[in-house]
Coordinates of C-alpha atoms in Angstrom, one line a residue:
M2 CA -41.2 37.7 -28.0
T3 CA -40.1 34.2 -27.8
I4 CA -36.0 33.7 -27.7
A5 CA -35.1 30.6 -28.9
P6 CA -32.9 28.6 -27.0
V7 CA -29.1 28.2 -28.4
C8 CA -27.4 24.9 -27.9
P9 CA -23.7 25.8 -26.3
A10 CA -20.6 26.5 -27.7
P11 CA -19.1 22.5 -28.3
I12 CA -16.1 21.5 -25.0
T13 CA -12.3 22.2 -26.7
Q14 CA -10.9 18.5 -26.4
H15 CA -8.1 19.0 -24.0
E16 CA -4.9 16.4 -23.0
T17 CA -3.9 17.9 -20.3
V18 CA -5.4 19.2 -17.3
Q19 CA -7.3 22.4 -17.0
M20 CA -8.1 24.4 -14.1
A21 CA -11.3 24.6 -15.6
H22 CA -11.4 20.4 -15.0
G23 CA -11.6 21.0 -11.4
A24 CA -14.1 24.3 -11.3
G25 CA -17.1 22.0 -11.3
G26 CA -18.7 22.9 -14.4
R27 CA -19.0 21.3 -17.9
L28 CA -15.0 20.6 -18.1
S29 CA -15.5 18.8 -14.6
Q30 CA -18.3 16.7 -16.1
V31 CA -16.6 15.8 -19.2
L32 CA -13.0 14.8 -16.8
M33 CA -15.8 12.5 -14.6
Q34 CA -17.3 11.0 -17.9
R35 CA -14.0 10.6 -20.1
V36 CA -11.2 9.7 -17.7
F37 CA -12.9 7.9 -14.2
M38 CA -17.1 6.7 -14.7
P39 CA -15.7 4.1 -17.9
H40 CA -13.8 2.8 -16.0
L41 CA -14.4 3.0 -11.6
H42 CA -17.9 2.5 -12.1
N43 CA -20.2 0.6 -10.2
H44 CA -23.8 1.2 -9.0
F45 CA -23.2 3.4 -6.2
L46 CA -19.9 5.1 -8.0
D47 CA -23.0 5.8 -10.7
L48 CA -25.3 8.0 -9.0
L49 CA -22.5 10.3 -8.6
D50 CA -24.5 11.2 -5.5
D51 CA -22.1 13.1 -3.1
Q52 CA -22.0 10.5 -0.8
A53 CA -21.9 6.8 -1.0
K54 CA -25.0 4.7 0.7
L55 CA -23.1 2.0 1.6
D56 CA -24.5 -2.2 2.7
L57 CA -22.1 -3.4 6.2
P58 CA -22.4 -6.1 7.6
P59 CA -23.5 -6.7 11.4
G60 CA -20.3 -6.5 13.8
R61 CA -16.6 -4.0 13.7
T62 CA -16.0 -2.3 10.5
A63 CA -12.5 -1.6 10.3
F64 CA -11.6 2.2 8.9
S65 CA -8.2 3.2 7.5
T66 CA -7.5 6.2 5.1
D67 CA -3.9 7.3 3.5
T68 CA -2.4 9.7 1.5
Y69 CA 0.6 9.2 -2.1
V70 CA 2.9 11.2 -3.3
V71 CA 5.2 8.7 -4.4
S72 CA 8.0 10.0 -7.1
P73 CA 7.9 8.7 -10.0
L74 CA 4.2 8.3 -10.7
F75 CA 5.6 5.1 -12.9
F76 CA 8.3 2.6 -11.3
P77 CA 9.0 -0.8 -12.1
G78 CA 6.0 -2.8 -11.0
G79 CA 3.3 -0.3 -10.5
N80 CA 2.4 2.8 -10.7
I81 CA 0.8 5.9 -7.9
G82 CA -2.7 4.2 -8.6
E83 CA -2.4 0.3 -7.9
L84 CA -0.5 1.7 -5.0
A85 CA -2.9 3.8 -3.6
V86 CA -5.7 1.0 -3.9
N87 CA -3.3 -2.0 -2.3
G88 CA -1.7 0.1 0.2
T89 CA -5.4 1.2 1.6
V90 CA -6.4 -2.8 1.0
N91 CA -3.1 -4.1 3.2
D92 CA -4.2 -1.5 6.3
L93 CA -7.6 -3.3 6.4
A94 CA -6.8 -6.5 5.9
V95 CA -3.6 -6.9 8.2
G96 CA -6.1 -5.9 11.1
G97 CA -8.2 -8.8 10.2
A98 CA -11.1 -7.3 8.1
R99 CA -12.4 -8.3 4.5
P100 CA -12.3 -4.9 2.7
L101 CA -14.9 -4.1 0.8
Y102 CA -15.2 0.0 -0.3
L103 CA -12.7 2.7 -1.1
S104 CA -12.6 6.4 -1.7
A105 CA -10.7 8.2 -4.1
G106 CA -9.4 12.0 -4.1
F107 CA -6.9 12.9 -6.4
V108 CA -4.9 16.8 -6.3
L109 CA -4.3 17.0 -10.0
E110 CA -1.3 19.5 -11.3
E111 CA -2.7 22.1 -14.2
G112 CA -0.6 20.2 -17.6
F113 CA -1.1 16.9 -16.6
P114 CA -1.6 14.6 -19.7
L115 CA -4.6 12.9 -19.5
V116 CA -3.2 10.1 -20.8
D117 CA -1.7 9.4 -17.6
L118 CA -3.8 9.9 -16.0
E119 CA -6.2 7.2 -17.5
A120 CA -3.9 5.0 -17.3
I121 CA -3.6 5.5 -13.4
V122 CA -7.0 5.5 -12.9
K123 CA -7.1 2.6 -15.1
S124 CA -4.5 0.3 -13.4
M125 CA -7.1 1.4 -9.9
A126 CA -10.0 0.1 -11.4
A127 CA -8.0 -3.4 -12.0
A128 CA -6.2 -3.9 -8.4
A129 CA -9.3 -2.7 -7.0
L130 CA -11.1 -5.6 -9.3
K131 CA -8.5 -8.2 -8.2
A132 CA -8.4 -7.5 -4.5
G133 CA -12.3 -7.7 -4.8
V134 CA -13.2 -4.0 -3.8
M135 CA -15.0 -1.1 -5.2
I136 CA -14.3 2.9 -5.1
V137 CA -17.5 3.9 -4.4
T138 CA -16.6 7.8 -3.8
G139 CA -14.4 10.3 -5.0
D140 CA -12.8 14.1 -5.5
T141 CA -11.1 16.0 -8.0
K142 CA -8.9 18.8 -7.5
V143 CA -6.7 20.5 -9.9
V144 CA -4.1 23.6 -8.5
G145 CA -2.1 25.4 -10.0
K146 CA 1.2 24.4 -12.2
G147 CA 3.8 23.9 -9.3
Q148 CA 1.2 23.5 -6.5
C149 CA 1.9 19.2 -6.5
D150 CA 3.7 17.4 -8.4
Q151 CA 1.8 16.5 -11.3
V152 CA -0.6 13.5 -9.2
F153 CA -1.6 13.3 -5.6
I154 CA -3.8 10.7 -3.8
N155 CA -5.9 10.1 -0.8
T156 CA -7.6 6.9 -0.8
A157 CA -9.7 5.7 2.4
G158 CA -11.2 2.5 2.9
V159 CA -13.8 0.7 5.3
G160 CA -14.0 -3.3 5.8
A161 CA -15.6 -5.7 7.9
I162 CA -13.6 -7.4 10.7
R163 CA -13.9 -11.0 11.3
E164 CA -15.5 -12.7 13.9
G165 CA -13.5 -14.1 16.8
V166 CA -10.8 -11.8 15.5
G167 CA -8.4 -10.2 17.4
L168 CA -5.2 -8.8 15.9
S169 CA -3.4 -6.1 17.7
C170 CA -0.1 -4.8 17.8
R171 CA -0.2 -5.2 21.4
N172 CA -0.7 -9.0 21.9
L173 CA 2.5 -10.2 21.4
K174 CA 3.5 -12.9 23.4
P175 CA 7.1 -14.3 24.6
G176 CA 7.3 -17.4 23.0
D177 CA 5.5 -15.9 19.3
A178 CA 7.5 -17.0 16.4
L179 CA 7.8 -13.8 13.5
I180 CA 7.0 -14.9 10.0
L181 CA 8.1 -12.3 7.4
S182 CA 5.7 -12.8 4.2
G183 CA 8.6 -12.4 1.6
T184 CA 11.6 -10.6 0.5
V185 CA 12.5 -7.5 1.5
G186 CA 13.6 -3.9 0.4
D187 CA 11.2 -4.4 -3.4
H188 CA 9.7 -1.4 -3.8
G189 CA 11.7 1.3 -2.3
M190 CA 14.5 0.2 -4.0
A191 CA 12.8 0.0 -7.3
I192 CA 11.7 3.6 -7.3
M193 CA 15.1 4.9 -5.8
T194 CA 17.0 2.8 -8.8
S195 CA 14.4 4.3 -11.6
R196 CA 14.9 8.1 -10.2
Q197 CA 16.8 10.2 -12.8
G198 CA 20.2 9.7 -12.5
L199 CA 20.2 6.4 -10.9
S200 CA 21.6 3.3 -12.8
F201 CA 21.2 -0.3 -12.5
Q202 CA 22.6 -3.5 -14.7
S203 CA 19.1 -5.0 -13.8
R204 CA 15.7 -3.8 -13.0
I205 CA 14.0 -3.8 -9.6
K206 CA 10.5 -4.3 -9.6
S207 CA 8.2 -3.5 -6.6
D208 CA 6.3 -5.8 -4.7
C209 CA 3.6 -3.5 -4.9
A210 CA 0.4 -5.9 -4.6
S211 CA -3.4 -6.3 -2.6
L212 CA -2.7 -9.3 0.5
N213 CA -6.3 -9.5 2.2
S214 CA -6.5 -12.9 -0.1
M215 CA -3.8 -14.2 1.4
I216 CA -5.3 -12.9 4.8
A217 CA -7.8 -15.0 4.3
D218 CA -6.3 -17.9 3.7
V219 CA -3.9 -17.8 6.9
L220 CA -7.1 -17.1 9.5
D221 CA -8.9 -19.2 7.5
A222 CA -6.0 -21.6 8.9
V223 CA -5.4 -20.2 12.2
P224 CA -7.9 -17.8 13.8
G225 CA -6.0 -17.2 16.5
V226 CA -2.9 -15.3 14.8
H227 CA -1.7 -12.2 17.3
A228 CA -0.5 -10.0 15.6
M229 CA 0.2 -8.3 11.4
R230 CA 1.5 -5.2 9.9
D231 CA 2.6 -4.0 6.4
P232 CA 6.3 -3.2 7.0
T233 CA 5.6 0.0 4.8
R234 CA 7.5 3.2 5.3
G235 CA 10.5 2.4 7.9
G236 CA 10.8 -0.5 6.3
V237 CA 10.9 -4.2 8.3
A238 CA 12.6 -2.7 11.8
A239 CA 10.1 0.4 12.4
T240 CA 7.5 -2.6 12.2
L241 CA 9.7 -4.7 14.8
N242 CA 10.2 -2.0 16.5
E243 CA 6.7 -1.2 16.7
L244 CA 5.1 -4.2 17.6
A245 CA 7.9 -4.3 20.4
A246 CA 7.3 -1.3 21.7
A247 CA 3.0 -1.4 21.5
S248 CA 3.9 -5.2 23.6
N249 CA 6.2 -4.1 25.8
V250 CA 8.8 -7.5 24.6
G251 CA 11.4 -8.1 23.1
I252 CA 12.1 -9.6 19.5
E253 CA 15.3 -11.9 18.5
I254 CA 15.8 -11.7 15.0
N255 CA 18.3 -13.9 12.6
E256 CA 19.8 -11.9 9.8
T257 CA 20.3 -15.1 7.8
A258 CA 16.7 -16.1 7.4
I259 CA 15.6 -12.9 6.2
P260 CA 14.8 -12.7 2.6
V261 CA 16.4 -10.7 0.2
Q262 CA 16.7 -10.6 -3.7
P263 CA 20.4 -10.0 -4.4
D264 CA 19.7 -7.4 -7.2
V265 CA 17.9 -5.6 -3.8
R266 CA 20.8 -6.2 -1.8
G267 CA 23.6 -5.1 -3.7
A268 CA 21.6 -2.0 -4.2
C269 CA 21.3 -1.1 -0.8
E270 CA 25.2 -1.8 -0.6
L271 CA 25.8 0.8 -3.2
L272 CA 23.8 3.3 -1.6
G273 CA 24.4 2.4 2.2
I274 CA 21.4 1.7 3.1
D275 CA 19.7 -1.1 4.9
P276 CA 17.8 -3.3 3.1
L277 CA 15.5 -3.2 6.7
H278 CA 15.0 0.1 6.7
V279 CA 13.4 0.4 3.3
A280 CA 9.9 0.8 2.0
N281 CA 7.5 -2.1 1.2
E282 CA 3.9 -2.5 -0.2
G283 CA 3.5 -6.5 -0.6
K284 CA 4.6 -7.6 2.7
L285 CA 3.9 -8.2 5.8
V286 CA 5.0 -9.4 9.3
L287 CA 3.0 -11.7 11.1
A288 CA 3.2 -12.2 14.9
V289 CA 1.9 -16.3 16.5
A290 CA 2.5 -18.8 18.7
S291 CA 5.1 -20.9 18.1
K292 CA 2.8 -24.2 17.7
D293 CA 1.0 -22.4 14.8
A294 CA 4.2 -21.2 13.1
D295 CA 4.8 -24.1 10.7
R296 CA 0.5 -23.9 10.0
V297 CA 1.2 -20.5 8.7
L298 CA 3.9 -20.5 6.9
E299 CA 2.6 -23.8 4.7
V300 CA -0.6 -21.4 3.8
M301 CA 1.2 -18.1 3.6
R302 CA 4.0 -20.4 0.9
A303 CA 0.9 -21.6 -1.4
T304 CA 0.5 -18.0 -2.3
E305 CA 1.8 -15.9 -4.8
E306 CA 2.8 -13.2 -2.6
G307 CA 4.1 -15.1 0.7
R308 CA 5.8 -17.8 -1.9
D309 CA 9.2 -16.6 0.1
A310 CA 7.6 -16.2 3.7
A311 CA 10.3 -17.2 6.1
I312 CA 10.4 -17.8 10.4
I313 CA 12.9 -14.4 10.9
G314 CA 12.5 -14.8 14.7
S315 CA 11.0 -14.8 17.7
V316 CA 9.3 -13.3 20.9
V317 CA 11.2 -12.6 24.3
D318 CA 10.4 -12.0 27.5
D319 CA 14.2 -9.7 27.4
H320 CA 15.2 -6.1 26.4
H321 CA 11.6 -5.1 26.0
G322 CA 10.7 -2.9 23.7
M323 CA 14.1 -3.3 21.3
V324 CA 14.4 -5.4 18.1
V325 CA 18.7 -7.5 17.9
M326 CA 19.6 -9.6 15.4
R327 CA 21.3 -12.0 15.5
T328 CA 24.0 -11.4 13.0
A329 CA 25.5 -13.6 9.9
F330 CA 29.1 -13.8 11.3
G331 CA 27.2 -15.2 14.7
S332 CA 27.1 -11.9 17.0
R333 CA 24.4 -9.2 17.8
R334 CA 23.6 -6.0 16.8
I335 CA 20.2 -3.6 18.2
V336 CA 18.0 -2.8 15.3
D337 CA 16.8 0.7 16.0
L338 CA 13.9 3.0 14.0
P339 CA 15.3 4.5 11.4
I340 CA 16.8 8.7 11.9
G341 CA 14.9 10.6 9.5
E342 CA 13.8 10.2 6.3
Q343 CA 16.5 7.9 3.6
L344 CA 13.8 7.4 1.0
P345 CA 11.4 11.0 0.2
R346 CA 8.8 10.1 -1.4
I347 CA 8.6 6.2 -1.2
C348 CA 4.8 5.8 -0.9

């Protein structure tokens, strides 16, 4: 007796994330084909293998990873998806690498709306396209209601380091100029002012952006840049202290030279927060020999991401490991690392 095969029952079209979406079965395939592949597809990812087989140029390779838990997921100027792409792209680029490939891992809370997930994925695709990178592999896990806050994303990336470029936080030398690529505190204040219970007359937008194009222009013009860092958590204050400690030098900055948007400054004053301690997601701090500083500034200001770039101070052979700021009143104060977490879950 032959039993005829029976077509499987049709799959219910869910509008929110279900536990079964993470179980590896038919609903997992539906999620992949409905939400991820239409926006992220490329010749690596389309194979749907357990790994991406990559073509890497000869020479040194940079590798970085970061996890994003920002709240709220959607904020003025961006969302968690483009933040995850741009953050890893920038971590590679400030090391002198040309970002090439990213991975993306999602932890999804049961009940999260699929329309919001697709909006996040679409923004990741757009950010990757703009940065010139491909998302070539990924993973999705679903956890029960209340076991994570809607969506967490991990991205890792690899890039090819330019020949002859040796950027390092240990490279600072007395006499170096310190350049900041734009206004500080935009991202952290955009997150804070968009959270429930805070109302401001103006809407501060995050500076979330990929910086690899601007960095490539800078390194084309001045290959001998000594160091670059992106001042994310802990802000410019943390970055400058890390640079001073790693190179065992002193740093002096001028308060009046640091660009801060008026709305950001006002929000910081209202909340009692130093703008130098606030996170940025589309800025960098750069150290370069003073003779090359004007050329770097010229190149930065010719780009959208660096139009507000400024020389904010210099490296000195004094008070090693410390950052000192000359205030608008002519006095001097130590700029220390932030204590604790003033702004939780900003990236």
